[in-house]
Amino acid sequence: MRRKKIPMRMCIGCKEMKPKKELIRIVRTVDGTIEIDPTGKKSGRGAYICKNDRCIETATKENRLSKALDFQITKEMALSIKKELSSS
């Protein structure tokens, strides 16, 4: 039997390749809002990040999230994303 292929994605915080199911997807939707996508199926430009605080901090501090989503993220948006991710 063939083994099932596990989709891998890179965390924008630590730059490590991990299985897609271990990461959280953040999406910039067509109308320009930033949302957390728990299903991984929302349409829009997405970026993956680990669930730990260090990766979230690095991604926002070094503007990696802004570059990945091709959207200027304000400090308020970054704080709300951190709150949502830490509560989930």
Short mmCIF file of N, CA and C in Angstrom, two decimals, residues 27-80:
data_model
loop_
_atom_site.label_atom_id
_atom_site.label_comp_id
_atom_site.label_asym_id
_atom_site.label_seq_id
_atom_site.Cartn_x
_atom_site.Cartn_y
_atom_site.Cartn_z
N VAL A 27 -5.64 34.60 6.86
CA VAL A 27 -6.06 34.91 5.50
C VAL A 27 -6.36 36.39 5.34
N ARG A 28 -5.93 36.96 4.20
CA ARG A 28 -6.39 38.27 3.78
C ARG A 28 -7.47 38.01 2.75
N THR A 29 -8.70 38.33 3.10
CA THR A 29 -9.82 38.04 2.21
C THR A 29 -9.85 39.02 1.04
N VAL A 30 -10.74 38.76 0.11
CA VAL A 30 -10.86 39.57 -1.10
C VAL A 30 -11.23 41.01 -0.75
N ASP A 31 -12.05 41.20 0.29
CA ASP A 31 -12.45 42.56 0.67
C ASP A 31 -11.42 43.27 1.56
N GLY A 32 -10.28 42.63 1.83
CA GLY A 32 -9.18 43.28 2.53
C GLY A 32 -9.15 43.12 4.03
N THR A 33 -9.94 42.22 4.58
CA THR A 33 -9.90 41.98 6.02
C THR A 33 -8.96 40.82 6.33
N ILE A 34 -8.40 40.85 7.54
CA ILE A 34 -7.50 39.79 7.99
C ILE A 34 -8.28 38.90 8.95
N GLU A 35 -8.31 37.60 8.68
CA GLU A 35 -9.06 36.66 9.51
C GLU A 35 -8.23 35.41 9.77
N ILE A 36 -8.56 34.74 10.87
CA ILE A 36 -7.98 33.44 11.15
C ILE A 36 -8.89 32.40 10.52
N ASP A 37 -8.29 31.48 9.78
CA ASP A 37 -9.05 30.47 9.04
C ASP A 37 -8.84 29.09 9.66
N PRO A 38 -9.72 28.68 10.57
CA PRO A 38 -9.54 27.37 11.21
C PRO A 38 -9.76 26.19 10.27
N THR A 39 -10.57 26.39 9.22
CA THR A 39 -10.85 25.29 8.29
C THR A 39 -9.79 25.16 7.21
N GLY A 40 -9.09 26.25 6.90
CA GLY A 40 -8.09 26.24 5.84
C GLY A 40 -8.69 26.29 4.45
N LYS A 41 -9.96 26.69 4.35
CA LYS A 41 -10.64 26.67 3.06
C LYS A 41 -11.14 28.03 2.60
N LYS A 42 -10.95 29.08 3.39
CA LYS A 42 -11.42 30.40 2.97
C LYS A 42 -10.62 30.87 1.77
N SER A 43 -11.28 31.61 0.91
CA SER A 43 -10.58 32.12 -0.27
C SER A 43 -9.84 33.40 0.10
N GLY A 44 -8.70 33.57 -0.49
CA GLY A 44 -7.87 34.73 -0.23
C GLY A 44 -6.42 34.33 -0.09
N ARG A 45 -5.58 35.30 0.14
CA ARG A 45 -4.14 35.05 0.28
C ARG A 45 -3.87 34.62 1.72
N GLY A 46 -3.19 33.51 1.89
CA GLY A 46 -2.99 32.95 3.22
C GLY A 46 -1.54 32.80 3.62
N ALA A 47 -1.33 32.72 4.93
CA ALA A 47 -0.01 32.47 5.51
C ALA A 47 -0.21 31.54 6.69
N TYR A 48 0.77 30.70 6.95
CA TYR A 48 0.68 29.73 8.04
C TYR A 48 1.63 30.11 9.16
N ILE A 49 1.18 29.86 10.39
CA ILE A 49 1.98 30.20 11.57
C ILE A 49 1.77 29.15 12.65
N CYS A 50 2.82 28.90 13.43
CA CYS A 50 2.73 27.95 14.55
C CYS A 50 1.81 28.51 15.63
N LYS A 51 1.40 27.64 16.53
CA LYS A 51 0.49 28.05 17.59
C LYS A 51 1.21 28.64 18.80
N ASN A 52 2.54 28.72 18.79
CA ASN A 52 3.24 29.25 19.96
C ASN A 52 3.45 30.76 19.86
N ASP A 53 3.59 31.39 21.01
CA ASP A 53 3.70 32.85 21.09
C ASP A 53 4.96 33.40 20.43
N ARG A 54 6.06 32.65 20.50
CA ARG A 54 7.32 33.12 19.93
C ARG A 54 7.21 33.33 18.42
N CYS A 55 6.57 32.41 17.74
CA CYS A 55 6.41 32.53 16.28
C CYS A 55 5.49 33.69 15.92
N ILE A 56 4.44 33.87 16.69
CA ILE A 56 3.51 34.97 16.44
C ILE A 56 4.23 36.30 16.63
N GLU A 57 5.01 36.40 17.70
CA GLU A 57 5.77 37.61 17.99
C GLU A 57 6.77 37.91 16.88
N THR A 58 7.51 36.92 16.43
CA THR A 58 8.51 37.10 15.38
C THR A 58 7.86 37.51 14.06
N ALA A 59 6.76 36.87 13.72
CA ALA A 59 6.09 37.15 12.45
C ALA A 59 5.57 38.58 12.39
N THR A 60 5.07 39.10 13.50
CA THR A 60 4.55 40.47 13.49
C THR A 60 5.67 41.49 13.64
N LYS A 61 6.67 41.19 14.47
CA LYS A 61 7.75 42.14 14.72
C LYS A 61 8.62 42.37 13.48
N GLU A 62 8.90 41.31 12.74
CA GLU A 62 9.77 41.42 11.57
C GLU A 62 8.99 41.62 10.27
N ASN A 63 7.73 41.98 10.37
CA ASN A 63 6.85 42.26 9.23
C ASN A 63 6.71 41.08 8.27
N ARG A 64 6.95 39.88 8.73
CA ARG A 64 6.80 38.71 7.86
C ARG A 64 5.34 38.47 7.50
N LEU A 65 4.45 38.76 8.44
CA LEU A 65 3.02 38.58 8.17
C LEU A 65 2.55 39.55 7.10
N SER A 66 2.99 40.79 7.17
CA SER A 66 2.63 41.79 6.16
C SER A 66 3.13 41.39 4.78
N LYS A 67 4.36 40.89 4.72
CA LYS A 67 4.93 40.48 3.43
C LYS A 67 4.22 39.26 2.87
N ALA A 68 3.90 38.30 3.73
CA ALA A 68 3.26 37.08 3.26
C ALA A 68 1.84 37.34 2.75
N LEU A 69 1.14 38.25 3.41
CA LEU A 69 -0.24 38.54 3.01
C LEU A 69 -0.32 39.68 2.00
N ASP A 70 0.81 40.32 1.70
CA ASP A 70 0.87 41.44 0.76
C ASP A 70 -0.12 42.53 1.17
N PHE A 71 -0.06 42.88 2.46
CA PHE A 71 -1.02 43.82 3.05
C PHE A 71 -0.35 44.47 4.25
N GLN A 72 -0.47 45.79 4.38
CA GLN A 72 0.14 46.48 5.52
C GLN A 72 -0.70 46.24 6.77
N ILE A 73 -0.10 45.58 7.75
CA ILE A 73 -0.81 45.25 8.98
C ILE A 73 -0.43 46.27 10.05
N THR A 74 -1.45 46.90 10.64
CA THR A 74 -1.21 47.89 11.69
C THR A 74 -0.93 47.19 13.01
N LYS A 75 -0.44 47.95 13.98
CA LYS A 75 -0.16 47.38 15.30
C LYS A 75 -1.43 46.87 15.97
N GLU A 76 -2.54 47.58 15.76
CA GLU A 76 -3.81 47.16 16.34
C GLU A 76 -4.26 45.81 15.76
N MET A 77 -4.08 45.66 14.45
CA MET A 77 -4.44 44.39 13.81
C MET A 77 -3.56 43.26 14.34
N ALA A 78 -2.27 43.53 14.50
CA ALA A 78 -1.34 42.52 15.01
C ALA A 78 -1.72 42.10 16.42
N LEU A 79 -2.10 43.07 17.25
CA LEU A 79 -2.51 42.75 18.62
C LEU A 79 -3.78 41.91 18.65
N SER A 80 -4.74 42.24 17.79
CA SER A 80 -5.98 41.45 17.77
C SER A 80 -5.73 40.03 17.26
#
